[in-house]
Short mmCIF file of C-alpha atoms in Angstrom, two decimals:
data_model
loop_
_atom_site.label_atom_id
_atom_site.label_comp_id
_atom_site.label_asym_id
_atom_site.label_seq_id
_atom_site.Cartn_x
_atom_site.Cartn_y
_atom_site.Cartn_z
CA MET A 1452 -17.92 24.35 7.06
CA SER A 1453 -21.38 22.21 7.62
CA SER A 1454 -21.15 18.66 7.03
CA THR A 1455 -23.65 18.67 3.93
CA SER A 1456 -21.20 21.26 2.23
CA THR A 1457 -18.30 18.91 3.09
CA LEU A 1458 -20.18 15.95 1.30
CA LYS A 1459 -20.53 18.02 -1.70
CA LYS A 1460 -17.10 19.18 -1.85
CA THR A 1461 -15.44 15.79 -1.23
CA GLY A 1462 -17.60 13.43 -3.16
CA ASP A 1463 -19.82 12.91 -6.40
CA PRO A 1464 -21.89 16.19 -6.30
CA SER A 1465 -24.71 14.67 -8.30
CA GLY A 1466 -24.93 11.52 -6.13
CA GLU A 1467 -25.67 9.57 -9.10
CA PRO A 1468 -23.94 6.11 -9.73
CA GLY A 1469 -21.19 6.46 -12.33
CA SER A 1470 -20.86 10.29 -12.52
CA ALA A 1471 -17.22 11.34 -12.26
CA PRO A 1472 -16.41 14.00 -9.69
CA SER A 1473 -15.34 17.33 -11.63
CA SER A 1474 -15.46 20.11 -8.91
CA ASP A 1475 -11.60 19.39 -8.15
CA GLY A 1476 -10.49 19.94 -11.69
CA LEU A 1477 -9.33 16.34 -12.09
CA LYS A 1478 -10.08 14.59 -15.24
CA ALA A 1479 -11.64 11.12 -15.36
CA GLY A 1480 -8.85 9.64 -17.46
CA LEU A 1481 -8.64 6.07 -15.79
CA LYS A 1482 -10.61 3.20 -17.47
CA ASN A 1483 -12.13 0.55 -15.66
CA ARG A 1484 -9.43 -1.82 -16.94
CA HIS A 1485 -6.90 0.53 -15.56
CA LEU A 1486 -8.75 0.39 -11.99
CA SER A 1487 -9.04 -3.39 -11.87
CA MET A 1488 -5.37 -3.77 -12.54
CA ILE A 1489 -4.43 -1.20 -10.13
CA ALA A 1490 -6.58 -2.82 -7.55
CA ILE A 1491 -4.91 -6.03 -8.23
CA GLY A 1492 -1.54 -4.73 -8.45
CA GLY A 1493 -1.91 -2.59 -5.37
CA VAL A 1494 -1.39 -5.49 -3.31
CA ILE A 1495 1.62 -7.08 -4.95
CA GLY A 1496 4.82 -5.38 -3.88
CA ALA A 1497 8.31 -5.94 -4.29
CA GLY A 1498 8.22 -6.94 -0.61
CA LEU A 1499 6.33 -9.96 -1.39
CA PHE A 1500 9.07 -11.24 -3.73
CA VAL A 1501 11.82 -10.17 -1.80
CA GLY A 1502 11.10 -10.09 1.90
CA SER A 1503 9.08 -13.39 2.21
CA GLY A 1504 12.06 -15.60 2.64
CA GLY A 1505 13.03 -14.06 6.01
CA GLY A 1506 9.54 -14.61 7.37
CA ILE A 1507 9.81 -18.06 6.58
CA ALA A 1508 13.07 -18.83 8.30
CA LYS A 1509 11.45 -17.17 11.51
CA ALA A 1510 7.95 -18.83 11.45
CA GLY A 1511 8.36 -21.69 9.26
CA PRO A 1512 5.07 -23.00 7.55
CA ALA A 1513 3.29 -20.88 10.48
CA ILE A 1514 4.13 -17.94 8.53
CA LEU A 1515 0.86 -18.87 6.39
CA VAL A 1516 -1.18 -17.89 9.72
CA SER A 1517 0.94 -14.62 10.07
CA TYR A 1518 -0.13 -13.73 6.21
CA ALA A 1519 -3.81 -15.00 6.85
CA LEU A 1520 -4.10 -12.84 9.99
CA VAL A 1521 -2.35 -9.71 8.25
CA GLY A 1522 -4.53 -10.28 5.13
CA ALA A 1523 -7.93 -10.57 7.15
CA MET A 1524 -7.01 -7.09 8.72
CA VAL A 1525 -6.28 -5.60 5.20
CA VAL A 1526 -9.67 -7.29 3.91
CA PHE A 1527 -11.43 -5.53 6.82
CA VAL A 1528 -9.88 -2.11 6.38
CA MET A 1529 -10.46 -2.12 2.69
CA ARG A 1530 -14.28 -2.89 3.50
CA MET A 1531 -14.37 0.04 5.72
CA LEU A 1532 -12.59 2.42 3.29
CA GLY A 1533 -14.62 0.93 0.37
CA GLU A 1534 -17.72 2.00 2.28
CA MET A 1535 -16.85 5.37 2.36
CA ALA A 1536 -15.16 5.65 -1.05
CA ALA A 1537 -18.14 4.16 -2.76
CA ALA A 1538 -20.41 7.00 -0.98
CA SER A 1539 -18.07 10.07 -1.48
CA PRO A 1540 -15.22 9.11 -4.26
CA ASN A 1541 -12.35 11.54 -3.41
CA SER A 1542 -8.72 12.03 -4.41
CA GLY A 1543 -7.82 12.49 -0.80
CA SER A 1544 -9.56 9.10 0.29
CA PHE A 1545 -9.30 8.25 3.95
CA SER A 1546 -7.44 11.74 4.70
CA ALA A 1547 -10.77 13.72 3.27
CA TYR A 1548 -13.01 11.28 5.25
CA ALA A 1549 -11.03 11.83 8.50
CA ASP A 1550 -11.14 15.54 7.87
CA ARG A 1551 -14.90 15.34 8.13
CA ALA A 1552 -15.56 12.69 10.44
CA LEU A 1553 -12.96 13.26 13.18
CA GLY A 1554 -11.94 17.02 12.41
CA ARG A 1555 -9.33 19.03 10.25
CA TRP A 1556 -6.69 18.35 12.43
CA ALA A 1557 -7.21 14.49 11.58
CA GLY A 1558 -7.29 14.91 7.91
CA PHE A 1559 -4.39 17.16 8.05
CA SER A 1560 -2.30 14.71 10.10
CA ILE A 1561 -2.86 11.50 8.38
CA GLY A 1562 -2.68 13.13 4.93
CA TRP A 1563 0.81 14.65 5.64
CA LEU A 1564 1.94 11.30 7.25
CA TYR A 1565 0.69 9.07 4.27
CA TRP A 1566 2.56 11.61 1.78
CA PHE A 1567 5.65 11.40 3.91
CA PHE A 1568 5.51 7.28 3.79
CA TRP A 1569 5.21 7.51 0.04
CA VAL A 1570 7.92 10.12 -0.85
CA VAL A 1571 10.37 8.07 1.33
CA VAL A 1572 9.28 4.81 -0.57
CA LEU A 1573 10.17 6.26 -3.63
CA ALA A 1574 13.68 6.66 -2.84
CA VAL A 1575 13.66 3.01 -1.34
CA GLU A 1576 12.16 1.49 -4.49
CA ALA A 1577 14.36 3.57 -6.87
CA THR A 1578 17.51 2.28 -5.14
CA ALA A 1579 15.95 -1.31 -5.22
CA GLY A 1580 15.57 -0.96 -9.04
CA ALA A 1581 18.86 0.56 -9.47
CA VAL A 1582 20.50 -2.36 -7.80
CA ILE A 1583 18.95 -4.60 -10.46
CA LEU A 1584 19.73 -2.61 -13.40
CA GLU A 1585 23.34 -1.70 -12.27
CA GLY A 1586 23.89 -5.53 -12.20
CA TRP A 1587 22.76 -5.70 -15.95
CA VAL A 1588 24.33 -2.54 -17.05
CA PRO A 1589 27.57 -1.90 -14.52
CA ALA A 1590 28.99 1.02 -16.56
CA VAL A 1591 26.11 3.19 -15.20
CA PRO A 1592 26.49 3.75 -11.53
CA GLN A 1593 23.77 2.93 -9.26
CA TRP A 1594 23.05 6.45 -8.03
CA ALA A 1595 22.45 7.38 -11.68
CA TRP A 1596 20.08 4.30 -12.44
CA ALA A 1597 17.87 5.56 -9.38
CA LEU A 1598 17.59 9.18 -10.74
CA ILE A 1599 17.05 7.86 -14.06
CA VAL A 1600 13.89 5.47 -13.07
CA MET A 1601 12.56 8.46 -10.92
CA ALA A 1602 12.84 10.75 -13.64
CA VAL A 1603 11.04 8.63 -16.41
CA LEU A 1604 8.15 7.86 -14.05
CA THR A 1605 7.92 11.65 -13.24
CA VAL A 1606 7.37 12.34 -16.90
CA THR A 1607 4.85 9.46 -17.12
CA ASN A 1608 2.87 10.89 -14.05
CA LEU A 1609 3.18 14.48 -15.76
CA GLY A 1610 1.86 13.47 -18.88
CA SER A 1611 -1.73 12.50 -17.78
CA VAL A 1612 -3.58 10.32 -15.65
CA ALA A 1613 -4.32 8.05 -18.48
CA SER A 1614 -0.44 7.35 -18.84
CA TYR A 1615 -0.28 6.57 -15.37
CA GLY A 1616 -3.16 4.08 -15.38
CA GLU A 1617 -1.66 2.61 -18.84
CA PHE A 1618 1.76 2.18 -17.20
CA GLU A 1619 0.36 0.61 -14.13
CA PHE A 1620 -2.10 -1.63 -16.05
CA TRP A 1621 1.21 -3.16 -17.81
CA PHE A 1622 3.43 -3.37 -14.85
CA ALA A 1623 0.47 -5.00 -12.46
CA GLY A 1624 -0.34 -7.24 -15.54
CA ILE A 1625 3.11 -8.71 -15.50
CA LYS A 1626 3.12 -9.24 -11.84
CA VAL A 1627 -0.26 -11.01 -11.98
CA VAL A 1628 0.77 -13.14 -14.83
CA ALA A 1629 3.88 -14.13 -13.06
CA ILE A 1630 2.41 -15.16 -9.96
CA GLY A 1631 -0.42 -16.89 -11.41
CA ALA A 1632 2.01 -19.10 -13.64
CA PHE A 1633 4.18 -19.72 -10.51
CA VAL A 1634 1.09 -21.04 -8.68
CA VAL A 1635 -0.15 -23.33 -11.32
CA ILE A 1636 3.30 -24.54 -11.99
CA GLY A 1637 4.38 -25.07 -8.54
CA MET A 1638 1.12 -26.89 -7.70
CA LEU A 1639 1.75 -29.50 -10.54
CA ALA A 1640 5.38 -29.71 -9.20
CA VAL A 1641 3.97 -30.28 -5.88
CA PHE A 1642 2.21 -33.49 -6.76
CA GLY A 1643 5.05 -34.45 -9.05
CA VAL A 1644 3.08 -34.29 -12.26
CA LEU A 1645 4.93 -31.39 -13.68
CA PRO A 1646 6.84 -32.83 -16.81
CA GLY A 1647 10.68 -32.45 -16.42
CA SER A 1648 10.54 -31.21 -12.91
CA ASP A 1649 13.72 -31.67 -10.68
CA ASN A 1650 11.44 -31.64 -7.53
CA PRO A 1651 10.20 -35.06 -6.75
CA GLY A 1652 6.85 -33.51 -5.05
CA ALA A 1653 6.22 -34.21 -1.58
CA GLY A 1654 2.62 -33.14 -1.59
CA PHE A 1655 1.82 -31.30 1.58
CA ALA A 1656 4.41 -33.16 3.46
CA HIS A 1657 6.80 -30.30 3.80
CA LEU A 1658 4.28 -28.37 5.97
CA THR A 1659 4.78 -30.68 8.75
CA ASP A 1660 7.98 -32.99 8.28
CA THR A 1661 10.53 -30.66 9.73
CA GLY A 1662 9.65 -29.62 13.26
CA GLY A 1663 5.93 -29.59 12.49
CA PHE A 1664 3.68 -26.84 11.24
CA MET A 1665 4.83 -24.48 14.09
CA PRO A 1666 8.41 -25.49 14.61
CA ASN A 1667 9.33 -22.18 16.55
CA GLY A 1668 6.27 -21.80 18.71
CA TRP A 1669 3.09 -19.58 18.72
CA GLY A 1670 5.40 -16.63 19.28
CA SER A 1671 6.65 -16.91 15.68
CA ILE A 1672 3.29 -16.11 14.42
CA LEU A 1673 3.43 -12.59 15.86
CA THR A 1674 7.04 -12.20 14.71
CA GLY A 1675 5.92 -13.09 11.26
CA VAL A 1676 2.90 -10.68 11.50
CA LEU A 1677 5.53 -7.88 12.04
CA MET A 1678 7.73 -9.06 8.96
CA VAL A 1679 4.88 -9.42 6.64
CA VAL A 1680 2.48 -6.35 7.47
CA PHE A 1681 4.38 -3.80 5.63
CA SER A 1682 4.22 -5.91 2.38
CA PHE A 1683 0.35 -5.17 2.25
CA MET A 1684 0.79 -1.57 2.23
CA GLY A 1685 -0.81 -0.06 -1.22
CA SER A 1686 -4.18 -1.83 -1.15
CA GLU A 1687 -5.67 1.68 -0.53
CA ILE A 1688 -4.44 3.13 -3.71
CA VAL A 1689 -7.57 2.13 -5.64
CA THR A 1690 -9.77 4.57 -3.49
CA LEU A 1691 -7.57 7.36 -4.33
CA ALA A 1692 -7.43 6.54 -8.19
CA ALA A 1693 -11.40 6.10 -8.13
CA GLY A 1694 -11.89 9.64 -8.09
CA GLU A 1695 -10.21 10.09 -11.57
CA SER A 1696 -12.06 7.10 -13.20
CA GLU A 1697 -14.94 6.85 -15.39
CA ASP A 1698 -17.36 5.30 -12.79
CA PRO A 1699 -15.86 5.71 -9.60
CA ARG A 1700 -18.86 4.12 -7.31
CA ARG A 1701 -18.45 0.88 -9.53
CA ALA A 1702 -14.61 0.71 -9.60
CA VAL A 1703 -14.62 1.14 -5.78
CA THR A 1704 -17.22 -1.56 -5.19
CA LYS A 1705 -15.48 -3.90 -7.37
CA ALA A 1706 -12.26 -3.58 -5.98
CA THR A 1707 -13.51 -3.90 -2.47
CA ASN A 1708 -15.16 -7.11 -3.30
CA SER A 1709 -12.41 -8.76 -4.93
CA VAL A 1710 -9.89 -8.04 -2.42
CA ILE A 1711 -10.23 -11.33 -0.57
CA TRP A 1712 -9.47 -13.71 -3.33
CA ARG A 1713 -6.65 -11.09 -4.64
CA ILE A 1714 -4.76 -11.59 -1.19
CA GLY A 1715 -5.75 -15.23 -1.07
CA ILE A 1716 -4.21 -16.00 -4.38
CA PHE A 1717 -1.18 -13.61 -4.65
CA TYR A 1718 0.06 -13.88 -0.91
CA LEU A 1719 -1.32 -17.14 0.54
CA GLY A 1720 -1.54 -19.23 -2.62
CA SER A 1721 2.23 -18.16 -3.63
CA ILE A 1722 3.82 -18.62 -0.12
CA PHE A 1723 1.73 -21.81 0.35
CA ILE A 1724 3.75 -23.26 -3.06
CA VAL A 1725 7.14 -22.27 -1.70
CA LEU A 1726 6.37 -24.00 1.67
CA THR A 1727 5.24 -27.23 -0.07
CA LEU A 1728 8.16 -27.44 -2.66
CA LEU A 1729 10.82 -27.00 -0.05
CA PRO A 1730 11.21 -27.79 3.60
CA TRP A 1731 10.89 -24.41 5.46
CA ASN A 1732 14.38 -24.32 6.84
CA ASP A 1733 16.16 -24.89 3.39
CA GLN A 1734 18.98 -22.33 3.73
CA SER A 1735 18.19 -21.45 -0.22
CA ILE A 1736 15.09 -19.76 0.68
CA VAL A 1737 16.97 -17.07 2.65
CA GLU A 1738 20.20 -17.05 0.40
CA LYS A 1739 18.37 -16.92 -2.73
CA GLY A 1740 14.83 -15.74 -2.05
CA SER A 1741 11.77 -17.75 -1.72
CA TYR A 1742 10.52 -17.71 -5.21
CA VAL A 1743 14.00 -18.36 -6.76
CA ALA A 1744 14.46 -21.08 -4.36
CA ALA A 1745 11.13 -22.71 -5.16
CA LEU A 1746 11.95 -22.25 -9.14
CA ASP A 1747 15.41 -23.63 -8.73
CA SER A 1748 14.03 -26.71 -7.10
CA ILE A 1749 11.92 -27.35 -10.08
CA GLY A 1750 14.64 -26.96 -12.43
CA ILE A 1751 13.51 -23.73 -14.08
CA ALA A 1752 16.60 -22.23 -15.92
CA HIS A 1753 17.74 -18.75 -15.10
CA ALA A 1754 15.17 -18.63 -12.37
CA GLY A 1755 17.18 -15.69 -10.55
CA GLN A 1756 17.28 -13.58 -13.75
CA ILE A 1757 13.62 -14.40 -14.44
CA MET A 1758 12.86 -13.27 -10.91
CA ASN A 1759 14.96 -10.15 -11.30
CA VAL A 1760 12.78 -9.17 -14.18
CA ILE A 1761 9.58 -9.60 -12.09
CA VAL A 1762 10.87 -7.73 -9.06
CA LEU A 1763 12.29 -4.79 -11.23
CA THR A 1764 8.50 -4.64 -12.54
CA ALA A 1765 6.97 -4.62 -9.09
CA VAL A 1766 9.58 -1.83 -8.00
CA LEU A 1767 8.51 0.50 -11.02
CA SER A 1768 5.08 -0.49 -10.52
CA CYS A 1769 5.57 0.71 -6.65
CA LEU A 1770 7.48 3.74 -7.81
CA ASN A 1771 4.91 4.62 -10.47
CA SER A 1772 1.95 4.25 -7.86
CA GLY A 1773 3.89 5.92 -5.12
CA LEU A 1774 4.47 8.93 -7.10
CA TYR A 1775 0.71 9.16 -8.37
CA THR A 1776 -0.58 8.62 -4.55
CA ALA A 1777 1.92 11.16 -3.21
CA SER A 1778 0.88 13.64 -5.47
CA ARG A 1779 -2.84 13.13 -5.21
CA MET A 1780 -2.81 13.35 -1.61
CA ALA A 1781 -0.72 16.57 -1.75
CA PHE A 1782 -3.32 17.84 -4.33
CA SER A 1783 -6.03 17.15 -1.96
CA LEU A 1784 -4.35 18.65 0.96
CA GLY A 1785 -3.87 21.92 -1.17
CA GLU A 1786 -7.61 21.92 -2.01
CA ARG A 1787 -8.67 21.75 1.59
CA GLY A 1788 -6.13 24.55 2.54
CA ASP A 1789 -3.81 22.17 4.37
CA ALA A 1790 -0.98 22.33 1.81
CA PRO A 1791 0.58 25.24 -0.51
CA LYS A 1792 -2.45 26.37 -2.83
CA ALA A 1793 -0.28 25.69 -5.85
CA PHE A 1794 -0.76 21.81 -5.03
CA ALA A 1795 -4.37 22.21 -5.89
CA LYS A 1796 -3.97 23.53 -9.38
CA VAL A 1797 -4.27 21.55 -12.31
CA ASN A 1798 -3.01 21.87 -15.94
CA LYS A 1799 -5.24 21.76 -18.99
CA ARG A 1800 -4.80 17.80 -19.01
CA GLY A 1801 -6.12 17.83 -15.47
CA VAL A 1802 -2.96 16.87 -13.85
CA PRO A 1803 -1.49 18.33 -10.73
CA THR A 1804 1.65 19.34 -11.74
CA ALA A 1805 2.84 21.38 -8.72
CA ALA A 1806 1.72 18.56 -6.43
CA ILE A 1807 3.67 15.91 -8.79
CA LEU A 1808 6.77 18.09 -8.84
CA GLY A 1809 6.66 18.81 -5.11
CA SER A 1810 6.54 14.90 -4.32
CA VAL A 1811 9.27 13.92 -6.45
CA VAL A 1812 11.75 16.62 -5.40
CA PHE A 1813 11.42 15.19 -1.97
CA GLY A 1814 11.97 11.78 -3.50
CA PHE A 1815 15.08 12.97 -5.30
CA VAL A 1816 16.13 14.52 -1.96
CA ALA A 1817 15.78 11.10 -0.26
CA VAL A 1818 17.61 9.29 -2.75
CA TYR A 1819 20.56 11.59 -2.32
CA PHE A 1820 20.31 10.82 1.73
CA ASN A 1821 20.28 7.34 0.70
CA TYR A 1822 23.70 7.35 -0.89
CA ALA A 1823 25.27 10.35 1.00
CA PHE A 1824 23.98 9.69 4.79
CA LYS A 1825 22.68 6.13 4.37
CA ASP A 1826 23.14 5.39 8.21
CA THR A 1827 22.08 8.96 9.62
CA VAL A 1828 19.50 10.76 7.89
CA PHE A 1829 18.17 8.16 5.48
CA SER A 1830 17.81 5.76 8.43
CA PHE A 1831 15.94 8.07 10.16
CA LEU A 1832 13.67 8.80 7.34
CA LEU A 1833 13.09 5.11 6.72
CA ASN A 1834 12.42 4.12 10.58
CA SER A 1835 10.28 7.18 11.29
CA SER A 1836 8.00 6.47 8.35
CA GLY A 1837 7.89 2.51 8.98
CA ALA A 1838 4.97 2.38 11.02
CA ILE A 1839 2.80 4.92 9.15
CA ALA A 1840 0.70 2.18 7.47
CA LEU A 1841 -0.54 1.05 10.54
CA PHE A 1842 -1.35 4.56 11.63
CA VAL A 1843 -3.34 4.97 8.29
CA TRP A 1844 -5.32 1.74 8.72
CA LEU A 1845 -6.15 2.67 12.31
CA VAL A 1846 -7.33 6.06 11.20
CA ILE A 1847 -9.56 4.59 8.80
CA CYS A 1848 -11.21 2.22 11.25
CA LEU A 1849 -12.12 5.25 13.48
CA THR A 1850 -12.96 7.21 10.53
CA GLN A 1851 -15.65 4.61 9.47
CA LEU A 1852 -17.22 4.47 12.92
CA ARG A 1853 -18.05 8.04 12.58
CA MET A 1854 -18.79 8.03 8.87
CA ARG A 1855 -21.37 5.50 8.92
CA ARG A 1856 -23.50 7.50 11.19
CA ILE A 1857 -23.23 10.54 9.19
CA LEU A 1858 -23.91 8.70 5.92
CA GLU A 1859 -26.99 6.88 7.66
CA ARG A 1860 -28.43 10.10 8.74
CA GLU A 1861 -27.79 12.23 5.69
CA ALA A 1862 -27.43 9.86 2.42
CA PRO A 1863 -28.32 6.47 3.35
CA GLU A 1864 -28.96 5.68 -0.45
CA LYS A 1865 -25.12 6.08 -0.81
CA LEU A 1866 -24.09 3.36 1.28
CA ALA A 1867 -23.44 0.71 -1.83
CA VAL A 1868 -21.06 -0.90 0.22
CA LYS A 1869 -21.20 -1.79 3.76
CA MET A 1870 -18.78 -3.05 6.38
CA TRP A 1871 -19.69 -6.52 7.89
CA LEU A 1872 -21.03 -6.92 11.39
CA PHE A 1873 -20.54 -3.22 11.98
CA PRO A 1874 -19.69 -1.70 14.57
CA TYR A 1875 -18.16 -4.95 16.11
CA LEU A 1876 -15.87 -6.00 13.39
CA THR A 1877 -14.60 -2.33 12.91
CA TRP A 1878 -13.68 -2.30 16.88
CA ALA A 1879 -12.07 -5.57 16.62
CA THR A 1880 -9.76 -4.67 13.49
CA ALA A 1881 -8.89 -1.38 15.26
CA ALA A 1882 -8.01 -3.62 18.54
CA MET A 1883 -5.86 -5.78 16.35
CA ILE A 1884 -4.13 -2.86 14.67
CA THR A 1885 -3.42 -1.50 18.00
CA PHE A 1886 -2.08 -4.80 19.44
CA VAL A 1887 0.47 -5.14 16.46
CA LEU A 1888 1.75 -1.66 17.24
CA ALA A 1889 1.89 -2.44 21.05
CA TYR A 1890 4.09 -5.75 20.27
CA MET A 1891 6.10 -3.52 17.87
CA VAL A 1892 7.30 -1.69 21.01
CA TYR A 1893 7.69 -4.91 22.85
CA ASP A 1894 9.88 -6.53 20.00
CA LYS A 1895 13.58 -5.09 20.07
CA ASP A 1896 13.81 -5.21 16.39
CA ASN A 1897 10.93 -3.19 15.69
CA ARG A 1898 10.91 -0.78 18.80
CA GLU A 1899 12.88 2.16 16.99
CA VAL A 1900 10.77 2.07 13.98
CA VAL A 1901 7.56 2.27 15.82
CA LEU A 1902 8.92 4.86 18.43
CA LEU A 1903 10.33 6.97 15.68
CA SER A 1904 7.24 6.86 14.01
CA LEU A 1905 5.14 7.94 16.63
CA LEU A 1906 7.51 10.82 17.31
CA VAL A 1907 7.10 12.05 13.69
CA ALA A 1908 3.21 11.49 14.03
CA ALA A 1909 2.99 13.47 17.21
CA VAL A 1910 4.78 16.35 15.68
CA VAL A 1911 2.54 16.52 12.57
CA LEU A 1912 -0.46 15.94 15.05
CA VAL A 1913 0.54 18.98 17.14
CA ILE A 1914 0.93 21.12 14.06
CA GLY A 1915 -2.59 19.81 12.82
CA VAL A 1916 -4.21 20.75 16.25
CA VAL A 1917 -2.69 24.32 16.61
CA ARG A 1918 -3.75 25.01 12.86
CA ASP A 1919 -7.21 23.75 13.61
CA MET A 1920 -7.75 25.71 16.78
CA ARG A 1921 -6.15 29.00 14.99
CA ARG A 1922 -8.50 28.33 12.21
CA LYS A 1923 -11.40 28.18 14.70
CA ALA A 1924 -10.50 31.14 16.63
CA ALA A 1925 -10.05 32.92 13.15
CA ALA A 1926 -13.72 32.09 12.37
CA ARG A 1927 -14.94 33.34 15.62
CA GLY A 1928 -13.33 36.49 15.57
#
């Protein structure tokens, strides 16, 4: 297939700003408000609420540097992805772009790895939500709650893309309001001007008064990077969803331009509040969770239950988006001939039913493994998908290096969003991601994750290369 025909197939056929792609059968059912909230909510996962306490305990206040480094990496990756997505909105996003820029083997490999990552996430998030729900209604067993949650969100996704967008709008809205309120209330308490606060307010003193800003040394920043990097996964979802929006190019451009303040407020802002309200080595940060500990220090009643509601919302949001994302990647793979053809078919509402059901079936199986074979099969699934986020970001960097040249040559007018300092910043970002992967191999706590992920990636890559070779041989024949 020529590069020109590929551009027509994977992007906006008319090339006019605001025109929604229609050649793939998906309907433009997402409104601008849906896309805006998906973009904001995509960077706020349950990991931010649940996992930040461990990072603070390891790195102290220096965890802010870890979040800033990973945040910068995500900003750069999103800028690259935004450049490609604004020029050619597509439900397969970076997989479709890698298909064109690097080769069919690359699009096949990264597409299936990304799908695998999200269907495993379905099981993880369903179980996390089930733990909270069982605490509220213990009469229903945990495994049943997990299945109920997945079944409800499957029905939502099967309804229409607008149903997914509406659910995500409210799920993400709750997360945004909660973190915004936390930052405002926390900042007032930090300076001792919050009425009725139990925290005396030490200003910024807690950033340095317990062993300094970097109590565990420079190495703790790298350890913190490994602990926080995976909580950022999901920021790229908006580029997949843009293909089903009313104005794909505008949605992608807006989401890409706003990613800096989103990460700054929701990640750096909220963690900064925790670190200024409490000394970093306060045991309650690990025991209760960083946000609950901070709210307790202020004297907010029922802080634990409030946070459980917010975490459950984050879990449901991640489940909702995870199923959507996995199904759209499966749809795109099916459309390109790299997955069963049934995955590429849509119903009269423009929904890829087979792709959704195929993804959720694997999710249900993973839930079963989580309860029946937690320390064997499910442990393998979890570890072997752990580093895929970094693989995806690295492929986005390499793809953008090639796609920029292709777009400059064939359709320069479509470069509505451009990567900064190209190609130097792209290479620097790729180098940083590679360094993080290498450091994971060095770090004994993460070595198994990255090695198993590399093993799965190698298997998928070999399959992709063999398929590509056979396809080329058949074309020559």
